Amino acid sequence: MGRTYNIVSIPGDGIGPETNGAAVRVLEAVSEKYGFEPRITEYKAGGCAIDAYGVPLPGETLQACLDSDAVLLGAVGGPRWDMIEAERRPEQAILGLRKGMHLYANLRPATLMKELGDVSPLKNPGNIDLLIVRELTGGIYFGKQGAYKSTEKLFDGTRKGTVAFDTETYSEAEIERIIRRGFEFALKRSKKLTLVDKANVLSTSRLWRQIARTLSEEYPEVALDFLYVDNCSMQLVSRPASFDVIVTSNMFGDILSDLAGQITGSVGLLPSASLGNPGMPGLFEPIHGSAPDIAGQNKANPIASILSVQLMLKLHLGEKDAADSILEAVRKTLADGARTPDIAVHGDGDAKKITLVTTEEMTDRIVANLE
Ligand code: IPM
Ligand code: MG
């Protein structure tokens, strides 16, 4: 066979093994139809790696990811590991992978699928089709942090006690490369780029604005505008369809993408792609977490993971036809009425008859609908 790709699969914790398992099944099925070969090897990261090796991100997992063409990640974390000290929490696996693989560009598309009808909790959502371009290896997630005992007092004499701090830090180079990605995507879409920040308060945000203005001279076709993050949250609810590409910092992108997930139906639907420079391996994962409350119950929505495979094929491996086939299969399956519990709560869309399905049944149907 001609096209071979080395894929690292990291199921992780909670619903991760279920949703990632669904994604792997779809990848294998679509590859047979489109004549390429994914060589999939599984590695541990997150809570299960803490149990097995005592660390959330074993060196051999990171090395395998660096040596791969692409990584497919489920989810990490859960209450079992919540009491562990910060450096060994399961979430460190994701952060370590992002940093260690230099995945600074996180793409989180959010589209309201007409097949899902009035699944959006908004009354008049309109045609939501936006892309959040989130900076992923800088900002407050990776700035200096710590805690210390203070001898200072508040104005009324109360002792401050322990003080903890996190620092938002961004360099010109980090900002420039992510905003450039924003402009490039805007060029391919409807030529509208919104920089979301908090420039009325934060100096990092002011640097983002300055760099965006300078770069916009290189992209005269793209209309650039600016929005404070608080205002943006409001506008995403009141006029979501007017957004196209949003570029923003690590923390703001984290928050806004959950909002974008909810207004398009469920966080269980949203995929993401994390990319570095061209030619470097990418990582593909749903935006949702490990959902310990429904783990192991065959209830999780596998679509965010399955669409993460679609992004991997489209944006990263150049298997566009296979990617389109996955998207079509997902849409057809939803139009036929299959619903996991998270998307069964609202409307019924184009579907004639709604059927509540398990994670596995949803995956079976999507696989059967691949053309
Ligand atoms: C996400 C998640 C992660 C983040 C957590 C699990 C560290 O919420 O990918 O959005 O904050 O980036
Ligand atoms: Mg998040």
mmCIF file of C-alpha atoms and ligand atoms in Angstrom:
data_model
loop_
_atom_site.group_PDB
_atom_site.id
_atom_site.type_symbol
_atom_site.label_atom_id
_atom_site.label_comp_id
_atom_site.label_asym_id
_atom_site.label_seq_id
_atom_site.Cartn_x
_atom_site.Cartn_y
_atom_site.Cartn_z
ATOM 1 C CA MET A 1 0.000 0.000 0.000
ATOM 2 C CA GLY A 2 1.176 3.478 -0.801
ATOM 3 C CA ARG A 3 0.302 6.054 1.813
ATOM 4 C CA THR A 4 1.246 4.951 5.300
ATOM 5 C CA TYR A 5 0.895 7.075 8.413
ATOM 6 C CA ASN A 6 2.234 6.380 11.878
ATOM 7 C CA ILE A 7 -0.512 7.277 14.302
ATOM 8 C CA VAL A 8 -0.133 7.271 18.067
ATOM 9 C CA SER A 9 -3.398 6.602 19.881
ATOM 10 C CA ILE A 10 -3.699 7.777 23.491
ATOM 11 C CA PRO A 11 -7.063 6.699 24.899
ATOM 12 C CA GLY A 12 -6.422 8.223 28.356
ATOM 13 C CA ASP A 13 -9.033 8.199 31.121
ATOM 14 C CA GLY A 14 -12.779 8.390 31.719
ATOM 15 C CA ILE A 15 -14.726 8.306 28.464
ATOM 16 C CA GLY A 16 -11.425 8.690 26.551
ATOM 17 C CA PRO A 17 -11.031 4.969 25.750
ATOM 18 C CA GLU A 18 -14.633 4.839 24.486
ATOM 19 C CA THR A 19 -14.543 7.938 22.293
ATOM 20 C CA ASN A 20 -10.983 7.383 21.095
ATOM 21 C CA GLY A 21 -11.844 3.764 20.356
ATOM 22 C CA ALA A 22 -14.677 5.029 18.153
ATOM 23 C CA ALA A 23 -12.302 7.392 16.370
ATOM 24 C CA VAL A 24 -9.802 4.595 15.708
ATOM 25 C CA ARG A 25 -12.562 2.383 14.285
ATOM 26 C CA VAL A 26 -13.671 5.122 11.904
ATOM 27 C CA LEU A 27 -10.054 5.809 10.890
ATOM 28 C CA GLU A 28 -9.490 2.141 10.093
ATOM 29 C CA ALA A 29 -12.731 1.831 8.166
ATOM 30 C CA VAL A 30 -12.205 4.964 6.085
ATOM 31 C CA SER A 31 -8.578 4.074 5.331
ATOM 32 C CA GLU A 32 -9.650 0.790 3.756
ATOM 33 C CA LYS A 33 -12.036 2.621 1.470
ATOM 34 C CA TYR A 34 -9.548 5.319 0.492
ATOM 35 C CA GLY A 35 -6.433 3.178 0.160
ATOM 36 C CA PHE A 36 -4.101 4.412 2.866
ATOM 37 C CA GLU A 37 -2.680 2.642 5.873
ATOM 38 C CA PRO A 38 -2.745 4.038 9.398
ATOM 39 C CA ARG A 39 -0.192 2.197 11.576
ATOM 40 C CA ILE A 40 -1.689 2.729 14.986
ATOM 41 C CA THR A 41 0.226 2.191 18.221
ATOM 42 C CA GLU A 42 -1.271 2.814 21.623
ATOM 43 C CA TYR A 43 0.423 4.673 24.480
ATOM 44 C CA LYS A 44 -0.572 5.733 27.946
ATOM 45 C CA ALA A 45 -0.925 9.289 29.273
ATOM 46 C CA GLY A 46 -2.934 10.905 32.061
ATOM 47 C CA GLY A 47 -4.297 9.152 35.140
ATOM 48 C CA CYS A 48 -3.752 5.658 33.744
ATOM 49 C CA ALA A 49 -0.060 6.514 33.223
ATOM 50 C CA ILE A 50 0.173 7.760 36.813
ATOM 51 C CA ASP A 51 -1.192 4.380 37.927
ATOM 52 C CA ALA A 52 1.146 2.417 35.671
ATOM 53 C CA TYR A 53 4.347 4.477 35.786
ATOM 54 C CA GLY A 54 3.857 7.129 38.476
ATOM 55 C CA VAL A 55 3.954 10.009 35.969
ATOM 56 C CA PRO A 56 1.211 11.528 33.771
ATOM 57 C CA LEU A 57 3.373 11.735 30.649
ATOM 58 C CA PRO A 58 5.947 8.933 30.396
ATOM 59 C CA GLY A 59 9.004 9.802 28.310
ATOM 60 C CA GLU A 60 8.313 6.969 25.891
ATOM 61 C CA THR A 61 4.829 8.350 25.178
ATOM 62 C CA LEU A 62 6.178 11.801 24.323
ATOM 63 C CA GLN A 63 8.953 10.284 22.213
ATOM 64 C CA ALA A 64 6.487 8.108 20.281
ATOM 65 C CA CYS A 65 4.359 11.198 19.606
ATOM 66 C CA LEU A 66 7.370 13.166 18.382
ATOM 67 C CA ASP A 67 8.287 10.282 16.070
ATOM 68 C CA SER A 68 4.733 9.910 14.713
ATOM 69 C CA ASP A 69 2.838 11.581 11.881
ATOM 70 C CA ALA A 70 -0.129 12.360 14.100
ATOM 71 C CA VAL A 71 -1.531 11.715 17.551
ATOM 72 C CA LEU A 72 -5.130 10.867 18.387
ATOM 73 C CA LEU A 73 -5.921 11.681 22.008
ATOM 74 C CA GLY A 74 -9.015 10.743 24.030
ATOM 75 C CA ALA A 75 -9.222 12.618 27.328
ATOM 76 C CA VAL A 76 -7.372 12.609 30.622
ATOM 77 C CA GLY A 77 -8.195 13.099 34.288
ATOM 78 C CA GLY A 78 -10.771 12.094 36.866
ATOM 79 C CA PRO A 79 -11.615 12.376 40.547
ATOM 80 C CA ARG A 80 -9.260 9.517 41.436
ATOM 81 C CA TRP A 81 -6.270 11.707 40.669
ATOM 82 C CA ASP A 82 -7.656 15.035 41.882
ATOM 83 C CA MET A 83 -5.716 15.049 45.130
ATOM 84 C CA ILE A 84 -2.326 14.548 43.496
ATOM 85 C CA GLU A 85 0.102 17.485 43.628
ATOM 86 C CA ALA A 86 -0.045 19.885 40.665
ATOM 87 C CA GLU A 87 3.045 18.654 38.763
ATOM 88 C CA ARG A 88 1.737 15.110 38.603
ATOM 89 C CA ARG A 89 -1.920 15.778 37.808
ATOM 90 C CA PRO A 90 -3.262 13.985 34.707
ATOM 91 C CA GLU A 91 -3.805 17.334 32.945
ATOM 92 C CA GLN A 92 -0.025 17.727 32.900
ATOM 93 C CA ALA A 93 -0.024 15.008 30.236
ATOM 94 C CA ILE A 94 -1.959 17.199 27.815
ATOM 95 C CA LEU A 95 0.027 20.303 28.673
ATOM 96 C CA GLY A 96 3.287 18.360 28.400
ATOM 97 C CA LEU A 97 2.322 16.978 24.995
ATOM 98 C CA ARG A 98 1.327 20.406 23.708
ATOM 99 C CA LYS A 99 4.543 22.009 24.937
ATOM 100 C CA GLY A 100 6.801 19.060 24.133
ATOM 101 C CA MET A 101 5.470 18.755 20.579
ATOM 102 C CA HIS A 102 5.473 22.577 20.055
ATOM 103 C CA LEU A 103 1.781 22.550 19.178
ATOM 104 C CA TYR A 104 1.165 26.258 19.419
ATOM 105 C CA ALA A 105 -1.841 26.484 17.091
ATOM 106 C CA ASN A 106 -5.085 24.991 18.318
ATOM 107 C CA LEU A 107 -7.962 25.015 15.847
ATOM 108 C CA ARG A 108 -11.453 24.579 17.228
ATOM 109 C CA PRO A 109 -14.145 24.794 14.566
ATOM 110 C CA ALA A 110 -17.748 25.082 15.774
ATOM 111 C CA THR A 111 -20.552 24.556 13.295
ATOM 112 C CA LEU A 112 -24.250 24.256 13.966
ATOM 113 C CA MET A 113 -25.290 21.236 11.904
ATOM 114 C CA LYS A 114 -28.708 21.601 10.339
ATOM 115 C CA GLU A 115 -29.246 17.874 10.848
ATOM 116 C CA LEU A 116 -29.476 18.616 14.564
ATOM 117 C CA GLY A 117 -32.349 21.093 14.211
ATOM 118 C CA ASP A 118 -32.958 23.179 17.296
ATOM 119 C CA VAL A 119 -30.274 21.469 19.353
ATOM 120 C CA SER A 120 -28.778 24.864 20.127
ATOM 121 C CA PRO A 121 -29.997 26.256 23.451
ATOM 122 C CA LEU A 122 -30.190 29.661 21.726
ATOM 123 C CA LYS A 123 -33.556 30.807 20.373
ATOM 124 C CA ASN A 124 -32.276 32.200 17.097
ATOM 125 C CA PRO A 125 -28.778 30.854 16.595
ATOM 126 C CA GLY A 126 -28.686 31.464 12.826
ATOM 127 C CA ASN A 127 -26.007 29.786 10.781
ATOM 128 C CA ILE A 128 -23.149 29.344 13.268
ATOM 129 C CA ASP A 129 -19.910 28.416 11.531
ATOM 130 C CA LEU A 130 -16.864 29.735 13.303
ATOM 131 C CA LEU A 131 -13.269 28.799 13.931
ATOM 132 C CA ILE A 132 -11.435 29.534 17.148
ATOM 133 C CA VAL A 133 -7.689 29.751 16.658
ATOM 134 C CA ARG A 134 -6.330 29.354 20.175
ATOM 135 C CA GLU A 135 -2.697 29.919 21.164
ATOM 136 C CA LEU A 136 -1.712 26.705 22.937
ATOM 137 C CA THR A 137 1.811 26.760 24.345
ATOM 138 C CA GLY A 138 2.043 30.145 26.041
ATOM 139 C CA GLY A 139 0.190 32.584 28.267
ATOM 140 C CA ILE A 140 -0.985 31.906 31.788
ATOM 141 C CA TYR A 141 -0.936 28.117 31.273
ATOM 142 C CA PHE A 142 2.836 28.165 31.009
ATOM 143 C CA GLY A 143 3.873 31.397 32.772
ATOM 144 C CA LYS A 144 5.638 31.544 36.091
ATOM 145 C CA GLN A 145 3.453 30.205 38.896
ATOM 146 C CA GLY A 146 3.819 29.454 42.553
ATOM 147 C CA ALA A 147 2.614 29.972 46.099
ATOM 148 C CA TYR A 148 4.212 31.380 49.248
ATOM 149 C CA LYS A 149 3.300 32.427 52.779
ATOM 150 C CA SER A 150 2.899 36.165 53.059
ATOM 151 C CA THR A 151 3.461 38.334 56.108
ATOM 152 C CA GLU A 152 1.447 41.169 54.567
ATOM 153 C CA LYS A 153 -2.004 42.265 55.618
ATOM 154 C CA LEU A 154 -5.137 43.545 53.894
ATOM 155 C CA PHE A 155 -6.220 47.148 54.566
ATOM 156 C CA ASP A 156 -8.273 46.095 57.595
ATOM 157 C CA GLY A 157 -5.476 44.157 59.254
ATOM 158 C CA THR A 158 -6.499 40.657 58.096
ATOM 159 C CA ARG A 159 -3.421 38.542 57.431
ATOM 160 C CA LYS A 160 -3.048 37.580 53.796
ATOM 161 C CA GLY A 161 -1.853 34.068 54.607
ATOM 162 C CA THR A 162 -0.870 32.001 51.589
ATOM 163 C CA VAL A 163 -0.552 33.819 48.271
ATOM 164 C CA ALA A 164 -0.642 31.971 44.943
ATOM 165 C CA PHE A 165 0.147 33.457 41.554
ATOM 166 C CA ASP A 166 0.029 32.642 37.839
ATOM 167 C CA THR A 167 1.580 34.846 35.191
ATOM 168 C CA GLU A 168 0.361 35.688 31.707
ATOM 169 C CA THR A 169 3.442 36.035 29.504
ATOM 170 C CA TYR A 170 3.622 36.338 25.724
ATOM 171 C CA SER A 171 6.487 37.175 23.415
ATOM 172 C CA GLU A 172 6.225 38.966 20.102
ATOM 173 C CA ALA A 173 7.305 35.820 18.225
ATOM 174 C CA GLU A 174 4.659 33.654 19.903
ATOM 175 C CA ILE A 175 1.924 36.174 19.200
ATOM 176 C CA GLU A 176 2.964 36.766 15.621
ATOM 177 C CA ARG A 177 2.959 33.100 14.576
ATOM 178 C CA ILE A 178 -0.530 32.448 15.960
ATOM 179 C CA ILE A 179 -2.107 35.625 14.600
ATOM 180 C CA ARG A 180 -0.582 34.786 11.228
ATOM 181 C CA ARG A 181 -2.387 31.425 11.366
ATOM 182 C CA GLY A 182 -5.575 33.360 12.112
ATOM 183 C CA PHE A 183 -5.100 35.535 9.028
ATOM 184 C CA GLU A 184 -4.310 32.505 6.845
ATOM 185 C CA PHE A 185 -7.504 30.733 7.913
ATOM 186 C CA ALA A 186 -9.518 33.922 7.491
ATOM 187 C CA LEU A 187 -8.227 34.161 3.909
ATOM 188 C CA LYS A 188 -9.569 30.659 3.189
ATOM 189 C CA ARG A 189 -12.908 31.381 4.851
ATOM 190 C CA SER A 190 -14.979 34.575 4.788
ATOM 191 C CA LYS A 191 -12.010 36.955 5.239
ATOM 192 C CA LYS A 192 -12.977 38.165 8.676
ATOM 193 C CA LEU A 193 -10.691 37.922 11.695
ATOM 194 C CA THR A 194 -11.601 38.893 15.251
ATOM 195 C CA LEU A 195 -8.875 39.247 17.846
ATOM 196 C CA VAL A 196 -10.343 38.543 21.269
ATOM 197 C CA ASP A 197 -8.444 39.975 24.223
ATOM 198 C CA LYS A 198 -8.636 42.113 27.323
ATOM 199 C CA ALA A 199 -6.626 45.061 26.033
ATOM 200 C CA ASN A 200 -8.394 47.473 28.383
ATOM 201 C CA VAL A 201 -6.613 45.758 31.287
ATOM 202 C CA LEU A 202 -3.762 43.465 30.182
ATOM 203 C CA SER A 203 -0.443 44.539 28.706
ATOM 204 C CA THR A 204 -0.092 41.185 26.920
ATOM 205 C CA SER A 205 -3.371 41.951 25.136
ATOM 206 C CA ARG A 206 -2.091 45.339 24.075
ATOM 207 C CA LEU A 207 0.933 43.652 22.508
ATOM 208 C CA TRP A 208 -1.414 41.237 20.695
ATOM 209 C CA ARG A 209 -3.370 44.191 19.266
ATOM 210 C CA GLN A 210 -0.257 46.017 18.146
ATOM 211 C CA ILE A 211 1.087 42.929 16.359
ATOM 212 C CA ALA A 212 -2.300 42.189 14.784
ATOM 213 C CA ARG A 213 -2.463 45.744 13.382
ATOM 214 C CA THR A 214 1.014 45.450 11.901
ATOM 215 C CA LEU A 215 0.305 42.032 10.378
ATOM 216 C CA SER A 216 -3.007 43.169 8.935
ATOM 217 C CA GLU A 217 -1.049 45.289 6.445
ATOM 218 C CA GLU A 218 0.130 42.017 4.907
ATOM 219 C CA TYR A 219 -3.458 40.784 4.658
ATOM 220 C CA PRO A 220 -5.404 43.718 3.194
ATOM 221 C CA GLU A 221 -8.230 41.392 2.043
ATOM 222 C CA VAL A 222 -8.997 40.363 5.615
ATOM 223 C CA ALA A 223 -11.212 42.586 7.770
ATOM 224 C CA LEU A 224 -9.658 42.645 11.235
ATOM 225 C CA ASP A 225 -11.625 43.648 14.297
ATOM 226 C CA PHE A 226 -11.067 43.551 18.043
ATOM 227 C CA LEU A 227 -13.315 42.447 20.873
ATOM 228 C CA TYR A 228 -12.803 42.277 24.616
ATOM 229 C CA VAL A 229 -13.309 38.760 25.890
ATOM 230 C CA ASP A 230 -16.202 39.638 28.202
ATOM 231 C CA ASN A 231 -18.007 41.372 25.376
ATOM 232 C CA CYS A 232 -17.185 38.474 23.049
ATOM 233 C CA SER A 233 -18.874 35.981 25.398
ATOM 234 C CA MET A 234 -21.987 38.090 25.247
ATOM 235 C CA GLN A 235 -21.861 38.492 21.460
ATOM 236 C CA LEU A 236 -21.320 34.770 20.953
ATOM 237 C CA VAL A 237 -24.697 34.301 22.569
ATOM 238 C CA SER A 238 -26.484 37.244 20.936
ATOM 239 C CA ARG A 239 -25.059 37.111 17.374
ATOM 240 C CA PRO A 240 -23.009 33.902 16.989
ATOM 241 C CA ALA A 241 -23.585 33.610 13.253
ATOM 242 C CA SER A 242 -21.714 36.847 12.582
ATOM 243 C CA PHE A 243 -18.388 35.409 13.779
ATOM 244 C CA ASP A 244 -15.951 33.720 11.466
ATOM 245 C CA VAL A 245 -12.330 33.317 12.602
ATOM 246 C CA ILE A 246 -11.483 34.229 16.192
ATOM 247 C CA VAL A 247 -7.842 34.356 17.245
ATOM 248 C CA THR A 248 -7.073 34.481 20.941
ATOM 249 C CA SER A 249 -4.800 33.554 23.827
ATOM 250 C CA ASN A 250 -4.560 30.161 25.506
ATOM 251 C CA MET A 251 -6.880 30.868 28.422
ATOM 252 C CA PHE A 252 -9.509 32.884 26.533
ATOM 253 C CA GLY A 253 -9.579 30.223 23.807
ATOM 254 C CA ASP A 254 -10.172 27.518 26.399
ATOM 255 C CA ILE A 255 -13.163 29.342 27.822
ATOM 256 C CA LEU A 256 -14.700 30.531 24.562
ATOM 257 C CA SER A 257 -14.460 27.111 22.931
ATOM 258 C CA ASP A 258 -16.665 25.522 25.590
ATOM 259 C CA LEU A 259 -19.157 28.302 24.963
ATOM 260 C CA ALA A 260 -18.934 27.697 21.211
ATOM 261 C CA GLY A 261 -19.502 23.985 21.844
ATOM 262 C CA GLN A 262 -22.626 24.561 23.846
ATOM 263 C CA ILE A 263 -24.268 26.989 21.429
ATOM 264 C CA THR A 264 -23.739 24.516 18.591
ATOM 265 C CA GLY A 265 -25.395 21.731 20.572
ATOM 266 C CA SER A 266 -22.923 19.973 22.821
ATOM 267 C CA VAL A 267 -19.237 19.937 23.679
ATOM 268 C CA GLY A 268 -19.567 16.305 22.639
ATOM 269 C CA LEU A 269 -19.549 17.445 19.013
ATOM 270 C CA LEU A 270 -16.471 19.673 18.860
ATOM 271 C CA PRO A 271 -13.151 18.394 17.517
ATOM 272 C CA SER A 272 -9.813 20.139 17.670
ATOM 273 C CA ALA A 273 -6.485 20.109 15.873
ATOM 274 C CA SER A 274 -3.260 21.180 17.523
ATOM 275 C CA LEU A 275 -0.493 21.990 15.099
ATOM 276 C CA GLY A 276 3.082 23.171 15.173
ATOM 277 C CA ASN A 277 5.130 24.261 12.193
ATOM 278 C CA PRO A 278 4.474 22.576 8.843
ATOM 279 C CA GLY A 279 5.970 19.094 8.694
ATOM 280 C CA MET A 280 5.759 18.510 12.432
ATOM 281 C CA PRO A 281 3.387 15.900 13.918
ATOM 282 C CA GLY A 282 -0.041 17.205 14.944
ATOM 283 C CA LEU A 283 -2.351 16.190 17.769
ATOM 284 C CA PHE A 284 -6.072 15.711 17.356
ATOM 285 C CA GLU A 285 -8.506 15.527 20.231
ATOM 286 C CA PRO A 286 -12.079 16.393 21.168
ATOM 287 C CA ILE A 287 -12.446 19.625 23.148
ATOM 288 C CA HIS A 288 -14.402 17.818 25.865
ATOM 289 C CA GLY A 289 -12.905 16.274 28.959
ATOM 290 C CA SER A 290 -12.943 12.781 30.430
ATOM 291 C CA ALA A 291 -16.530 13.058 31.813
ATOM 292 C CA PRO A 292 -16.001 10.651 34.735
ATOM 293 C CA ASP A 293 -19.725 10.737 35.567
ATOM 294 C CA ILE A 294 -20.614 8.803 32.418
ATOM 295 C CA ALA A 295 -17.358 6.882 31.896
ATOM 296 C CA GLY A 296 -17.676 3.201 31.041
ATOM 297 C CA GLN A 297 -21.413 3.481 30.398
ATOM 298 C CA ASN A 298 -21.369 3.509 26.599
ATOM 299 C CA LYS A 299 -23.184 6.864 26.697
ATOM 300 C CA ALA A 300 -20.563 9.351 25.539
ATOM 301 C CA ASN A 301 -20.941 11.099 22.223
ATOM 302 C CA PRO A 302 -18.114 9.835 19.962
ATOM 303 C CA ILE A 303 -18.655 12.523 17.320
ATOM 304 C CA ALA A 304 -16.097 15.042 18.659
ATOM 305 C CA SER A 305 -13.430 12.326 18.529
ATOM 306 C CA ILE A 306 -14.571 11.087 15.126
ATOM 307 C CA LEU A 307 -14.504 14.625 13.725
ATOM 308 C CA SER A 308 -11.005 14.988 15.176
ATOM 309 C CA VAL A 309 -9.989 12.189 12.799
ATOM 310 C CA GLN A 310 -11.694 14.147 10.047
ATOM 311 C CA LEU A 311 -9.585 17.230 10.900
ATOM 312 C CA MET A 312 -6.459 15.092 11.016
ATOM 313 C CA LEU A 313 -7.124 13.751 7.523
ATOM 314 C CA LYS A 314 -8.146 17.099 6.058
ATOM 315 C CA LEU A 315 -5.737 19.557 7.631
ATOM 316 C CA HIS A 316 -2.746 17.393 8.317
ATOM 317 C CA LEU A 317 -2.438 14.235 6.237
ATOM 318 C CA GLY A 318 -3.865 15.556 2.979
ATOM 319 C CA GLU A 319 -6.520 12.806 2.781
ATOM 320 C CA LYS A 320 -9.281 15.205 1.864
ATOM 321 C CA ASP A 321 -11.680 12.725 0.240
ATOM 322 C CA ALA A 322 -11.563 10.435 3.252
ATOM 323 C CA ALA A 323 -12.126 13.446 5.515
ATOM 324 C CA ASP A 324 -15.163 14.538 3.499
ATOM 325 C CA SER A 325 -16.505 11.007 3.660
ATOM 326 C CA ILE A 326 -16.377 11.065 7.474
ATOM 327 C CA LEU A 327 -18.177 14.396 7.680
ATOM 328 C CA GLU A 328 -20.883 13.182 5.297
ATOM 329 C CA ALA A 329 -21.308 9.959 7.274
ATOM 330 C CA VAL A 330 -21.697 11.888 10.543
ATOM 331 C CA ARG A 331 -24.277 14.200 8.969
ATOM 332 C CA LYS A 332 -26.242 11.335 7.469
ATOM 333 C CA THR A 333 -26.235 9.443 10.758
ATOM 334 C CA LEU A 334 -27.597 12.498 12.566
ATOM 335 C CA ALA A 335 -30.156 13.149 9.824
ATOM 336 C CA ASP A 336 -31.333 9.553 10.240
ATOM 337 C CA GLY A 337 -32.117 10.374 13.856
ATOM 338 C CA ALA A 338 -29.326 8.753 15.902
ATOM 339 C CA ARG A 339 -28.754 10.683 19.121
ATOM 340 C CA THR A 340 -26.510 10.104 22.122
ATOM 341 C CA PRO A 341 -28.094 11.487 25.304
ATOM 342 C CA ASP A 342 -26.204 14.813 25.187
ATOM 343 C CA ILE A 343 -27.830 15.775 21.865
ATOM 344 C CA ALA A 344 -31.207 14.156 22.425
ATOM 345 C CA VAL A 345 -32.389 16.818 24.813
ATOM 346 C CA HIS A 346 -33.383 19.579 22.446
ATOM 347 C CA GLY A 347 -34.908 19.462 18.989
ATOM 348 C CA ASP A 348 -35.157 16.793 16.349
ATOM 349 C CA GLY A 349 -33.857 18.613 13.278
ATOM 350 C CA ASP A 350 -34.331 17.043 9.871
ATOM 351 C CA ALA A 351 -34.721 13.618 11.394
ATOM 352 C CA LYS A 352 -37.932 11.705 10.873
ATOM 353 C CA LYS A 353 -37.500 9.568 13.919
ATOM 354 C CA ILE A 354 -35.160 10.045 16.857
ATOM 355 C CA THR A 355 -33.370 7.002 18.250
ATOM 356 C CA LEU A 356 -31.372 7.132 21.427
ATOM 357 C CA VAL A 357 -28.115 5.267 20.761
ATOM 358 C CA THR A 358 -25.016 4.207 22.663
ATOM 359 C CA THR A 359 -21.462 5.265 21.863
ATOM 360 C CA GLU A 360 -20.936 1.988 20.009
ATOM 361 C CA GLU A 361 -24.192 2.162 18.061
ATOM 362 C CA MET A 362 -23.464 5.725 16.971
ATOM 363 C CA THR A 363 -20.043 4.567 15.767
ATOM 364 C CA ASP A 364 -21.511 1.508 13.986
ATOM 365 C CA ARG A 365 -23.914 3.739 12.131
ATOM 366 C CA ILE A 366 -21.237 6.249 11.142
ATOM 367 C CA VAL A 367 -18.987 3.433 9.901
ATOM 368 C CA ALA A 368 -21.877 1.961 7.918
ATOM 369 C CA ASN A 369 -22.569 5.360 6.346
ATOM 370 C CA LEU A 370 -18.987 5.897 5.109
ATOM 371 C CA GLU A 371 -18.950 6.093 1.343
HETATM 372 C C1 IPM B 1 -9.107 21.847 26.778
HETATM 373 C C2 IPM B 1 -9.052 21.393 28.209
HETATM 374 C C3 IPM B 1 -7.622 21.489 28.716
HETATM 375 C C4 IPM B 1 -7.233 22.956 28.648
HETATM 376 C C5 IPM B 1 -7.382 20.934 30.135
HETATM 377 C C6 IPM B 1 -7.813 19.499 30.247
HETATM 378 C C7 IPM B 1 -5.958 21.091 30.570
HETATM 379 O O1 IPM B 1 -9.961 22.121 28.973
HETATM 380 O O2 IPM B 1 -8.390 21.250 25.942
HETATM 381 O O3 IPM B 1 -9.863 22.767 26.475
HETATM 382 O O4 IPM B 1 -7.485 23.727 29.581
HETATM 383 O O5 IPM B 1 -6.647 23.345 27.637
HETATM 384 MG MG MG B 2 -11.212 23.418 27.838
#
